[in-house]
Each structure stands twice: as structure tokens, then as C-alpha cells.
Short mmCIF file of C-alpha atoms in Angstrom, two decimals:
data_model
loop_
_atom_site.label_atom_id
_atom_site.label_comp_id
_atom_site.label_asym_id
_atom_site.label_seq_id
_atom_site.Cartn_x
_atom_site.Cartn_y
_atom_site.Cartn_z
CA MET Q 16 47.41 60.59 66.93
CA PRO Q 17 48.11 57.78 64.45
CA PRO Q 18 47.85 54.30 65.96
CA THR Q 19 50.98 52.92 67.58
CA TYR Q 20 52.70 50.39 65.30
CA LYS Q 21 54.16 47.44 67.16
CA ILE Q 22 56.50 44.97 65.53
CA PHE Q 23 56.01 41.33 66.54
CA ILE Q 24 58.72 38.90 65.40
CA ALA Q 25 59.57 35.37 66.50
CA THR Q 26 61.28 35.34 69.87
CA VAL Q 27 64.84 34.55 68.88
CA GLY Q 28 67.44 36.79 70.55
CA LEU Q 29 70.78 37.39 68.89
CA PHE Q 30 72.12 38.07 72.38
CA ALA Q 31 71.10 34.69 73.75
CA ALA Q 32 74.55 33.10 73.62
CA ALA Q 33 76.41 36.24 74.65
CA THR Q 34 74.15 36.98 77.60
CA ALA Q 35 74.83 33.62 79.15
CA THR Q 36 78.47 34.54 79.70
CA ALA Q 37 78.02 38.28 80.25
CA ASN Q 38 79.12 40.06 83.39
CA ASP Q 39 75.91 40.69 85.34
CA VAL Q 40 77.37 42.36 88.44
CA LEU Q 41 76.69 46.08 88.75
CA PRO Q 42 79.88 48.08 89.40
CA THR Q 43 80.16 49.22 93.03
CA GLN Q 44 80.27 52.94 92.24
CA VAL Q 45 77.12 52.61 90.13
CA ALA Q 46 75.26 50.70 92.84
CA SER Q 47 76.19 53.34 95.41
CA THR Q 48 74.99 56.11 93.08
CA LEU Q 49 71.63 54.38 92.71
CA GLN Q 50 71.40 54.16 96.48
CA ARG Q 51 72.36 57.81 96.95
CA PHE Q 52 69.57 58.98 94.62
CA LYS Q 53 67.10 56.36 95.95
CA LEU Q 54 66.65 54.79 92.51
CA PRO Q 55 65.65 51.10 92.64
CA PRO Q 56 68.29 48.91 90.94
CA ALA Q 57 65.54 46.94 89.21
CA THR Q 58 64.63 50.04 87.17
CA LEU Q 59 68.05 50.15 85.46
CA SER Q 60 69.09 48.27 82.32
CA VAL Q 61 72.65 48.34 80.96
CA THR Q 62 74.29 46.51 78.08
CA ILE Q 63 77.92 47.09 77.05
CA LYS Q 64 79.68 45.17 74.28
CA ASP Q 65 83.25 45.24 72.95
CA LEU Q 66 82.89 46.14 69.26
CA GLU Q 67 86.03 44.27 68.23
CA SER Q 68 85.89 41.04 70.21
CA GLY Q 69 82.10 40.82 70.55
CA GLU Q 70 82.48 40.28 74.30
CA VAL Q 71 79.53 41.51 76.36
CA VAL Q 72 81.32 43.10 79.29
CA LEU Q 73 78.20 44.09 81.21
CA ASP Q 74 74.56 43.11 80.88
CA ILE Q 75 72.19 44.12 83.67
CA ARG Q 76 68.53 43.43 82.84
CA GLY Q 77 69.42 43.99 79.19
CA ASP Q 78 66.42 41.97 78.03
CA GLU Q 79 63.91 44.14 79.94
CA PRO Q 80 61.84 46.37 77.61
CA ARG Q 81 62.33 50.02 78.58
CA ASN Q 82 61.11 53.39 77.40
CA PRO Q 83 64.20 54.66 75.52
CA ALA Q 84 63.14 58.33 75.25
CA SER Q 85 65.19 60.07 72.54
CA THR Q 86 67.68 57.25 72.08
CA MET Q 87 64.92 55.97 69.76
CA LYS Q 88 66.24 58.56 67.29
CA LEU Q 89 69.21 56.23 66.70
CA VAL Q 90 66.80 53.78 65.07
CA THR Q 91 65.20 56.49 62.92
CA GLY Q 92 68.55 58.02 62.00
CA LEU Q 93 70.29 54.79 60.99
CA ALA Q 94 67.25 53.53 59.08
CA SER Q 95 67.02 56.80 57.12
CA LEU Q 96 70.75 56.81 56.32
CA GLU Q 97 70.54 53.27 54.96
CA ARG Q 98 67.16 53.68 53.26
CA LEU Q 99 67.73 57.09 51.64
CA GLY Q 100 71.52 57.43 51.54
CA PRO Q 101 73.67 60.09 53.25
CA ALA Q 102 73.54 62.39 50.20
CA TYR Q 103 69.73 62.47 50.01
CA ARG Q 104 68.27 66.00 49.74
CA TRP Q 105 64.79 67.47 49.93
CA LYS Q 106 63.50 70.05 47.43
CA THR Q 107 61.19 73.00 48.05
CA ARG Q 108 59.65 74.45 44.89
CA LEU Q 109 57.91 77.69 43.89
CA PHE Q 110 55.44 77.70 40.98
CA ALA Q 111 53.65 80.51 39.16
CA ASP Q 112 49.97 79.75 38.69
CA GLY Q 113 49.43 82.69 36.36
CA VAL Q 114 51.11 84.76 33.67
CA THR Q 115 54.73 85.77 34.32
CA ASP Q 116 56.02 88.88 32.60
CA ASP Q 117 59.16 90.90 33.33
CA GLY Q 118 59.44 89.89 36.98
CA ARG Q 119 55.72 90.04 37.73
CA VAL Q 120 53.38 87.12 38.32
CA ASP Q 121 49.84 88.04 37.31
CA GLY Q 122 48.14 85.44 39.46
CA ASN Q 123 49.15 83.21 42.35
CA VAL Q 124 52.45 81.65 43.35
CA VAL Q 125 52.44 78.21 44.96
CA LEU Q 126 55.04 77.12 47.52
CA VAL Q 127 55.24 73.32 47.36
CA GLY Q 128 56.88 71.58 50.29
CA GLY Q 129 59.09 68.54 49.96
CA GLY Q 130 59.51 67.92 53.68
CA ASP Q 131 62.82 69.76 54.23
CA PRO Q 132 63.44 69.51 58.01
CA TYR Q 133 65.92 72.42 58.10
CA LEU Q 134 64.43 75.25 56.03
CA VAL Q 135 65.53 77.80 58.61
CA GLU Q 136 65.27 81.56 58.22
CA GLU Q 137 68.80 82.18 56.93
CA ARG Q 138 68.52 79.42 54.30
CA LEU Q 139 65.08 80.64 53.24
CA TYR Q 140 66.52 84.15 52.93
CA ARG Q 141 69.28 82.87 50.61
CA TRP Q 142 66.73 81.22 48.34
CA ILE Q 143 64.34 84.19 48.23
CA ARG Q 144 67.22 86.58 47.59
CA ASP Q 145 68.23 84.38 44.64
CA LEU Q 146 64.63 84.54 43.35
CA ARG Q 147 64.78 88.33 43.57
CA VAL Q 148 68.18 88.46 41.80
CA ARG Q 149 66.75 86.29 39.03
CA GLY Q 150 64.01 88.87 38.55
CA LEU Q 151 60.97 87.93 40.63
CA GLU Q 152 59.56 91.27 41.83
CA SER Q 153 55.85 91.05 42.50
CA VAL Q 154 52.83 88.77 42.75
CA SER Q 155 49.36 90.12 42.10
CA GLY Q 156 47.57 87.12 43.58
CA ASP Q 157 47.87 84.88 46.62
CA LEU Q 158 50.75 82.96 48.13
CA VAL Q 159 49.40 79.39 48.12
CA ILE Q 160 50.98 76.81 50.44
CA ASP Q 161 50.89 73.21 49.21
CA ASP Q 162 51.78 70.90 52.11
CA SER Q 163 49.94 67.87 50.72
CA LEU Q 164 53.00 65.58 50.64
CA PHE Q 165 52.52 64.80 54.35
CA GLU Q 166 49.26 64.03 56.09
CA THR Q 167 48.66 66.49 58.90
CA PRO Q 168 48.84 64.51 62.17
CA PRO Q 169 45.42 64.57 63.88
CA GLU Q 170 46.92 65.02 67.32
CA ASP Q 171 46.51 67.40 70.23
CA ARG Q 172 49.89 69.10 70.71
CA GLY Q 173 49.25 69.45 74.42
CA ALA Q 174 48.25 65.84 75.01
CA PHE Q 175 51.79 64.63 75.74
CA ASP Q 176 52.63 66.94 78.65
CA ASN Q 177 50.10 69.80 78.61
CA GLU Q 178 52.63 72.06 76.85
CA PRO Q 179 51.04 72.68 73.43
CA PHE Q 180 53.32 75.60 72.50
CA ARG Q 181 56.68 73.99 73.26
CA VAL Q 182 58.82 73.55 70.13
CA TYR Q 183 59.50 69.89 70.96
CA ASN Q 184 55.74 69.31 70.59
CA ALA Q 185 55.52 71.05 67.18
CA LEU Q 186 53.88 69.04 64.42
CA PRO Q 187 55.70 67.89 61.26
CA SER Q 188 54.77 69.39 57.91
CA ALA Q 189 55.77 69.10 54.26
CA VAL Q 190 56.30 72.87 54.36
CA LEU Q 191 58.22 73.34 57.60
CA ALA Q 192 60.04 76.65 58.06
CA ASN Q 193 62.34 77.61 60.91
CA PHE Q 194 61.06 74.74 63.09
CA ASN Q 195 57.80 76.72 63.25
CA ALA Q 196 59.39 78.68 66.11
CA VAL Q 197 58.85 82.24 67.35
CA ARG Q 198 61.03 83.91 69.98
CA PHE Q 199 58.94 86.05 72.36
CA LEU Q 200 60.62 88.80 74.38
CA PHE Q 201 58.91 90.46 77.37
CA SER Q 202 59.84 93.73 79.06
CA PRO Q 203 58.08 96.18 81.45
CA ALA Q 204 56.32 99.15 79.90
CA GLU Q 205 54.52 102.23 81.21
CA ASN Q 206 51.22 102.13 83.09
CA ALA Q 207 51.84 98.61 84.47
CA LEU Q 208 51.79 97.15 80.97
CA VAL Q 209 54.19 94.61 79.47
CA LYS Q 210 55.70 94.94 76.02
CA VAL Q 211 55.78 91.76 73.92
CA LEU Q 212 58.07 91.49 70.89
CA ALA Q 213 58.13 88.56 68.47
CA ASP Q 214 61.05 87.37 66.35
CA PRO Q 215 60.37 86.90 63.52
CA ASN Q 216 57.75 89.64 63.66
CA LEU Q 217 55.27 88.12 61.22
CA ASP Q 218 52.25 90.16 60.12
CA GLU Q 219 50.03 87.08 60.29
CA LEU Q 220 51.02 86.21 63.87
CA ARG Q 221 48.06 86.90 66.15
CA VAL Q 222 48.97 87.57 69.79
CA ARG Q 223 46.66 88.72 72.59
CA ASN Q 224 48.60 90.39 75.39
CA ASN Q 225 46.78 90.41 78.73
CA LEU Q 226 49.97 90.71 80.79
CA ARG Q 227 50.38 93.28 83.55
CA SER Q 228 53.59 94.21 85.33
CA ILE Q 229 53.93 94.22 89.12
CA ASP Q 230 56.59 95.51 91.45
CA GLY Q 231 58.92 92.67 92.33
CA ARG Q 232 62.14 90.78 91.79
CA CYS Q 233 62.77 88.97 88.51
CA ARG Q 234 61.88 85.45 89.53
CA GLY Q 235 59.10 82.89 89.52
CA TYR Q 236 58.10 80.13 87.15
CA ARG Q 237 58.33 81.65 83.65
CA ARG Q 238 58.36 85.01 85.42
CA GLY Q 239 54.64 84.73 86.03
CA ILE Q 240 53.77 84.46 82.32
CA ALA Q 241 51.01 82.02 81.34
CA ALA Q 242 50.29 81.07 77.73
CA SER Q 243 46.96 79.71 76.55
CA GLU Q 244 45.07 78.85 73.40
CA HIS Q 245 42.12 80.73 71.93
CA PRO Q 246 40.24 80.12 68.66
CA ASP Q 247 40.55 83.75 67.52
CA VAL Q 248 44.32 84.18 68.03
CA ASP Q 249 47.48 82.08 67.94
CA ILE Q 250 48.44 82.60 71.60
CA VAL Q 251 47.19 84.51 74.65
CA PHE Q 252 49.65 85.79 77.27
CA SER Q 253 48.36 86.54 80.75
CA GLY Q 254 49.68 86.85 84.30
CA ARG Q 255 51.82 89.24 86.32
CA PHE Q 256 55.33 90.06 85.13
CA PRO Q 257 57.90 91.44 87.66
CA ASN Q 258 59.00 94.95 86.67
CA ARG Q 259 62.59 94.27 87.73
CA CYS Q 260 62.96 91.90 84.80
CA ARG Q 261 64.59 94.05 82.15
CA ARG Q 262 63.89 91.45 79.49
CA TYR Q 263 62.82 87.83 79.53
CA GLY Q 264 62.27 85.52 76.60
CA PHE Q 265 61.32 82.07 75.43
CA THR Q 266 60.69 80.30 72.13
CA ARG Q 267 57.35 78.75 71.25
CA SER Q 268 55.54 77.16 68.30
CA VAL Q 269 52.14 78.81 68.00
CA MET Q 270 51.01 78.93 64.35
CA PRO Q 271 49.91 76.14 61.99
CA PRO Q 272 53.03 75.15 60.02
CA TRP Q 273 51.59 76.06 56.62
CA ARG Q 274 50.61 79.55 57.76
CA TYR Q 275 53.94 80.11 59.53
CA ALA Q 276 55.89 79.04 56.42
CA GLY Q 277 53.84 81.31 54.17
CA SER Q 278 54.15 84.21 56.61
CA LEU Q 279 57.92 83.81 56.84
CA PHE Q 280 58.28 83.57 53.06
CA ARG Q 281 56.25 86.72 52.59
CA TRP Q 282 58.09 88.56 55.41
CA VAL Q 283 61.48 87.82 53.86
CA PHE Q 284 60.35 88.51 50.28
CA GLU Q 285 58.88 91.89 51.17
CA SER Q 286 61.87 92.82 53.35
CA ILE Q 287 64.07 92.76 50.25
CA GLY Q 288 61.74 94.71 48.02
CA GLY Q 289 59.27 92.17 46.67
CA THR Q 290 55.49 92.46 46.95
CA ILE Q 291 52.65 89.95 47.29
CA ASP Q 292 49.24 91.59 46.92
CA GLY Q 293 47.02 88.68 47.96
CA ARG Q 294 46.55 86.48 51.00
CA ILE Q 295 48.35 83.43 52.35
CA VAL Q 296 46.13 80.41 51.71
CA ARG Q 297 46.41 76.65 51.78
CA GLY Q 298 45.93 74.84 48.49
CA SER Q 299 47.59 72.74 45.80
CA VAL Q 300 49.63 73.37 42.70
CA SER Q 301 47.92 72.96 39.33
CA GLU Q 302 49.26 70.75 36.54
CA ASN Q 303 49.86 73.76 34.29
CA ALA Q 304 51.78 75.84 36.81
CA GLU Q 305 55.24 77.04 35.80
CA LEU Q 306 58.25 76.18 37.98
CA ILE Q 307 60.05 79.43 38.80
CA GLY Q 308 62.36 78.33 41.62
CA GLU Q 309 63.73 75.32 43.45
CA PHE Q 310 65.77 75.05 46.64
CA GLU Q 311 67.75 72.03 47.86
CA SER Q 312 68.12 71.12 51.52
CA LEU Q 313 71.22 70.15 53.43
CA SER Q 314 72.25 66.53 52.92
CA LEU Q 315 70.62 63.81 54.97
CA ALA Q 316 73.96 63.18 56.71
CA GLU Q 317 73.95 66.80 57.94
CA ILE Q 318 70.29 66.57 58.94
CA VAL Q 319 70.78 63.36 60.98
CA ARG Q 320 73.73 65.02 62.70
CA LEU Q 321 71.56 68.00 63.67
CA MET Q 322 68.81 65.67 64.86
CA ASN Q 323 70.97 63.48 67.09
CA LYS Q 324 73.34 66.07 68.49
CA HIS Q 325 70.51 68.41 69.47
CA SER Q 326 67.80 65.76 69.92
CA SER Q 327 65.27 67.39 67.58
CA ASN Q 328 61.89 65.68 67.76
CA LEU Q 329 60.66 67.59 64.74
CA ILE Q 330 63.54 66.46 62.51
CA ALA Q 331 62.97 62.85 63.58
CA ARG Q 332 59.30 63.07 62.66
CA GLN Q 333 60.15 64.66 59.30
CA LEU Q 334 62.58 61.78 58.58
CA LEU Q 335 59.96 59.18 59.41
CA LEU Q 336 57.46 60.77 57.01
CA THR Q 337 60.12 61.15 54.32
CA MET Q 338 60.87 57.43 54.44
CA ALA Q 339 57.15 56.81 54.00
CA VAL Q 340 57.08 59.12 50.95
CA GLU Q 341 60.02 57.33 49.34
CA ALA Q 342 58.30 54.01 50.00
CA GLY Q 343 55.28 55.21 48.03
CA ALA Q 344 52.89 56.56 50.68
CA SER Q 345 50.74 59.41 49.36
CA PRO Q 346 50.21 61.36 51.47
CA ALA Q 347 52.71 60.11 54.02
CA ASN Q 348 51.63 59.51 57.61
CA GLU Q 349 53.38 58.25 60.73
CA SER Q 350 51.89 54.75 60.52
CA ALA Q 351 53.37 54.34 57.04
CA GLY Q 352 56.71 55.67 58.32
CA VAL Q 353 56.83 53.22 61.21
CA ALA Q 354 55.86 50.42 58.83
CA GLU Q 355 58.86 51.37 56.70
CA ILE Q 356 61.06 51.14 59.80
CA ALA Q 357 59.62 47.65 60.33
CA HIS Q 358 60.57 46.65 56.78
CA TRP Q 359 64.11 47.91 57.34
CA LEU Q 360 64.42 45.99 60.62
CA ASP Q 361 63.26 42.84 58.88
CA GLU Q 362 65.71 43.26 55.99
CA ALA Q 363 68.55 43.89 58.46
CA ASP Q 364 67.62 40.66 60.30
CA PHE Q 365 66.80 42.38 63.58
CA GLU Q 366 64.48 40.31 65.72
CA TRP Q 367 63.00 42.57 68.38
CA PRO Q 368 59.71 41.17 69.69
CA GLU Q 369 59.36 43.90 72.34
CA PHE Q 370 59.95 46.85 70.00
CA VAL Q 371 57.35 49.63 69.92
CA MET Q 372 57.81 52.86 67.96
CA GLU Q 373 55.23 55.62 67.94
CA ASN Q 374 56.59 58.65 66.04
CA GLY Q 375 60.30 58.07 65.41
CA ALA Q 376 61.41 60.68 67.94
CA GLY Q 377 61.06 58.86 71.27
CA ARG Q 378 58.58 61.48 72.45
CA SER Q 379 56.32 58.74 73.68
CA ARG Q 380 55.05 57.01 76.79
CA VAL Q 381 54.56 53.67 75.00
CA ALA Q 382 57.82 53.32 73.01
CA ARG Q 383 59.85 50.28 74.06
CA ILE Q 384 63.18 48.61 73.26
CA THR Q 385 65.73 46.65 75.31
CA THR Q 386 69.27 47.83 75.90
CA GLN Q 387 70.46 44.58 74.29
CA HIS Q 388 68.72 45.55 71.09
CA LEU Q 389 69.96 49.13 71.21
CA VAL Q 390 73.49 47.75 71.45
CA GLU Q 391 72.72 45.39 68.57
CA LEU Q 392 71.64 48.43 66.54
CA ILE Q 393 74.86 50.30 67.37
CA ASP Q 394 76.98 47.25 66.53
CA TYR Q 395 75.18 47.00 63.19
CA GLY Q 396 75.69 50.72 62.55
CA TRP Q 397 79.40 50.37 63.40
CA ARG Q 398 79.75 47.85 60.55
CA SER Q 399 77.37 49.60 58.15
CA ARG Q 400 78.42 51.42 54.98
CA VAL Q 401 77.02 54.57 56.63
CA MET Q 402 79.07 54.11 59.82
CA PRO Q 403 80.98 57.43 59.53
CA GLU Q 404 77.77 59.44 59.23
CA PHE Q 405 75.97 57.42 61.91
CA VAL Q 406 78.67 57.68 64.57
CA ALA Q 407 79.49 61.33 63.82
CA SER Q 408 75.80 62.23 64.23
CA MET Q 409 75.94 61.61 67.99
CA ALA Q 410 76.98 64.18 70.58
CA LEU Q 411 80.56 64.13 71.86
CA TYR Q 412 80.73 63.72 75.62
CA GLY Q 413 81.60 67.04 77.28
CA ALA Q 414 82.05 68.79 73.94
CA ASP Q 415 78.87 69.45 71.95
CA GLY Q 416 75.15 68.88 71.50
CA THR Q 417 73.15 67.59 74.43
CA LEU Q 418 76.38 66.44 76.13
CA ALA Q 419 78.19 69.79 75.95
CA GLU Q 420 77.70 70.51 79.65
CA ARG Q 421 78.77 67.11 81.00
CA GLU Q 422 81.92 68.35 82.72
CA ASP Q 423 82.15 66.36 85.99
CA PHE Q 424 84.57 63.85 84.46
CA PRO Q 425 87.12 65.74 82.31
CA SER Q 426 88.95 62.51 81.43
CA LEU Q 427 85.86 61.39 79.48
CA ARG Q 428 85.70 64.52 77.31
CA GLY Q 429 85.56 63.61 73.63
CA ARG Q 430 85.80 59.88 74.35
CA ALA Q 431 82.22 58.96 73.52
CA HIS Q 432 79.75 59.52 70.69
CA LEU Q 433 76.40 59.21 72.46
CA LYS Q 434 72.70 59.90 72.07
CA THR Q 435 70.90 61.10 75.17
CA GLY Q 436 67.30 60.50 76.10
CA SER Q 437 65.15 62.16 78.75
CA LEU Q 438 61.49 62.30 79.64
CA ASP Q 439 59.80 62.69 82.99
CA HIS Q 440 60.95 59.62 84.97
CA VAL Q 441 63.04 58.32 82.06
CA THR Q 442 66.74 58.69 81.29
CA ALA Q 443 68.72 56.89 78.60
CA LEU Q 444 72.11 56.97 76.89
CA ALA Q 445 73.40 54.94 73.95
CA GLY Q 446 76.31 55.04 71.52
CA VAL Q 447 80.01 54.31 71.17
CA PHE Q 448 82.70 54.70 73.84
CA HIS Q 449 86.35 55.08 72.78
CA ALA Q 450 88.60 53.89 75.61
CA ALA Q 451 92.09 55.34 76.07
CA ASN Q 452 93.64 51.92 75.35
CA GLY Q 453 92.00 51.75 71.92
CA ARG Q 454 89.14 49.52 72.95
CA ARG Q 455 85.72 50.53 71.60
CA PHE Q 456 82.39 49.65 73.14
CA ALA Q 457 78.76 49.84 72.11
CA LEU Q 458 76.68 50.75 75.13
CA ALA Q 459 73.07 51.40 76.07
CA ILE Q 460 71.72 52.54 79.42
CA ALA Q 461 68.03 53.01 80.21
CA GLN Q 462 66.42 53.84 83.51
CA ASN Q 463 62.66 54.07 83.97
CA ALA Q 464 62.12 55.18 87.57
CA GLU Q 465 60.27 57.91 89.42
CA ASN Q 466 62.36 61.11 89.37
CA ALA Q 467 65.21 59.46 87.42
CA HIS Q 468 65.27 62.58 85.22
CA ARG Q 469 66.08 64.83 88.20
CA GLY Q 470 69.82 64.22 88.20
CA GLY Q 471 70.10 60.67 89.44
CA GLY Q 472 69.83 59.05 86.02
CA GLN Q 473 72.62 61.23 84.62
CA ALA Q 474 74.84 60.52 87.62
CA VAL Q 475 74.39 56.78 87.07
CA GLN Q 476 75.35 57.18 83.41
CA ASP Q 477 78.50 59.14 84.26
CA ARG Q 478 79.57 56.56 86.84
CA LEU Q 479 79.12 53.78 84.30
CA LEU Q 480 81.25 55.63 81.76
CA GLU Q 481 83.90 56.27 84.40
CA TRP Q 482 83.93 52.55 85.25
CA LEU Q 483 84.11 51.60 81.56
CA SER Q 484 87.12 53.86 80.99
CA SER Q 485 89.04 51.88 83.61
CA GLN Q 486 88.48 48.44 82.12
CA ASN Q 487 91.32 46.07 81.17
CA PRO Q 488 92.96 46.02 77.71
CA PRO Q 489 91.27 43.90 75.03
CA PRO Q 490 91.77 40.11 75.24
CA SER Q 491 94.30 40.12 72.35
CA ALA Q 492 96.63 42.34 74.43
CA ARG Q 493 96.56 40.21 77.60
#
């Protein structure tokens, strides 16, 4: 894993004056919720600021550095919007490294990645179909994957939580297709066997199925299915699968990104009548290769929205590397990306001596920021030229994204644009709250406590939002 980049700046807090007059008494309903879930009050930090008046209406341990989990994506998202612009787009290119004649490439084709974070199957299909319509029919050589724009992270995917195949642990890549994800479906078969189907069903995907079915109800952790690594295959399934499960499925990331992207390209191309005679190999494009196709990504504004609403670690990591590329890193790595974040913080006059960013996604045990500084970031974003894109990127409470199922307080539905954060023993929430009386607040909540992620942290957040919705009109209306 690249070394953690920590930003040290002179200790001058922009909140110093405001904090002195801030309300530092925890609302009663919040204190009782902490007690009910046995969460120590000292593990909670909250900062809430009126975006119009600048009044800090609540500040509880707001200067305490906390692990922010995925609320760190607000930093990555706002920095990328300002650095690259909301209309920024990535380009994926296809080159012919051989003679082209009447729809046939006599030689190799080279797929060159530009770091597109959202080259999903349906978008890839549209591009390949366009290539076929324009006349590309066959390739006599190999499909070469050039992913050299990004440096491959030298990290163990299972090091974070011993879940190497989970999609949230997938590694970034300059040629990233479909989030590198495969949906596996399991169902009982004859002779105590278990049938395993993969979607997409890639020829290059190597699965070893050691599962056996047993008589029993459809229950148990992952229905008794264990997944493990092996040098000769991409994934090994073993265990005992209950035969009363008609079908069970989960999504995993199991192939190296370059091989997955090449396999998916080939699968789609051949499904609509094209042919590639050679292998899928990793390599680089030659200077004399001929450009035969180019595909543009969604806009950065759309990508940041997908990242924040659905809390995609992989998109965040792609954004961090893209900022490094645009700053001149070749190839880009996470250290260069975090350094670019540091430059942006300095130019924006943020002074955050406690700030630690590891990968831009918040998937980290060492990341740190205070709730005061998260609120400062949100206040800055509220006044930024990219404010519409920044605010709209966050999930709407009770309506979409990671907040779609927050339904305990119907009066709060649609009243907040927020980014959630959750790791084992960490919960966080940050964004903008729109009160019924027209008052708008920037808020940040972070709790780092044992078992905070098991319901208590979310309950504390909801109680704080409920309390905030009942606050007095703004000072100008009194």
C-alpha cells in the first residue's frame, strides 16, 4: 500500500472564534440515545453551522480528530470538481497495431485506458456496437490491454478486513470495466452438487467449484459458501450449501482489472458477431498504432454524484489517481493523488493540522479529520462555483443512495443532502440540512466507538437531525 500522506500545517483554526461562543450542550434526546446504546459520549463529535449567519449552533468535541469513514469522499469529490471541472470526461481508446483492411485488423488491437470510473457493461456495449457498425469485424492478433496510466497499487486486497473479493476492496485501474464485478448465482444440482453461474459469463474467468449441497433450510452465513484464493484460478468456492435454497447470489471482484476489462470487451465484441483470434495480454500501445475508436465517459459531475450517493470506494480512488495524472504524475499513484489534494487544500486556505488521507475513499483505519473541518469544507463548497454539483452529489435523506432506507423520521425526508460513512466501530454523516423555515445548516457527525456501526451511531444521527429540524428561526427573523 502506498505510504500514508499526512498534511501538517500551522495550527491556526478558522473555527477558533466561532467555537468560543458555540453551543456545547448535547441535546437531551441525543444524550439519551447514546445511553440507550451504551455509547460513551466522549466518542461523539458534532459540529453544526448556520450557512447564512455563520452561527455555530452546536459544537461537541468538534476539534477532536476522528476517523471519518466515507465522509472523506466529500474532500475527494469537491477537490476533483474544482481541480478538473464538472464537465471533465475520461477517454478510452482502441488502436490497431497492424494493417487494417475492409473491417479486418491483421495484427493486434490495443485497448488504452484513460481511467474512466464508470465504463460499465451497457456503456461498453454501446461503444463496441458503434465499432461494429463502423466496420470493425475481426482481429487476427491479440487484444492488448494498456493500463499504464495508473500505477498498480501494491496492496493486499484482503488486508483491510480479510475480504479480498468484496467489490469495495477492488483495486483502481486505468482500464476499469464494470467495477471489476462478477455476480455469482448458486443453486442445488443433482448428486449433491451445486451449480454456479457467473454474470457476465467470461471465458477467461477461472472458477473452482468444490461446493456440495446438504439437506437443510436456506440459512446460515453466506448460506455456507466460503470463497478463497488460489494461484491457479481466480476464486475457489467450498462449503455446504442448503438444498432448500432455490437460488442465492452475491457479487465479487475476483480477476485482475486488466484481464477482466479485456475479457468483457472480447465477450461483448464476439456476442455481436466480431472475432478476436489471439489472446488477451497486458502491454502498451506503439507510437505507430492507428486510432480506430474512442469513447467518452460520463461527466465528472455525474461521476461524483454516483460516488457520493452510493459511496463507491472504487470511484473515489479513480478520482484521486485522475487528479494525479492531470497534475503531471506518470504513472499516477495514490501518493501523488493525495499530494494533489494537499495542494488544493493549501490553495483554498484550509488549515487542517490533524488531516490524514490514505486513498481518497475513507476506506482506512488511519484517516483523520475533525467535524469542525468537515463543516468548513461544506461551507466552502456551499459558496464554491461548483456548489450545485457538490450538493446534488450527496444522498437525499429517506429518498435515495445510502440514505434511501432512513424512514424512521418521515418529516426529514428530502430535507438533507448528506454523505454517510461507516466502518466497523465508525459511523459518520456530513452535508447540508434544509430546515422547514428556510434555514440551512452545514453539519458533520462522527462517532468512533466500539459497535457504533451496529445501529447506535445511526440512531444518534437521526436524533440530531430531528433536533436540528426543531430549531428556532434564523436571527434575522427574531
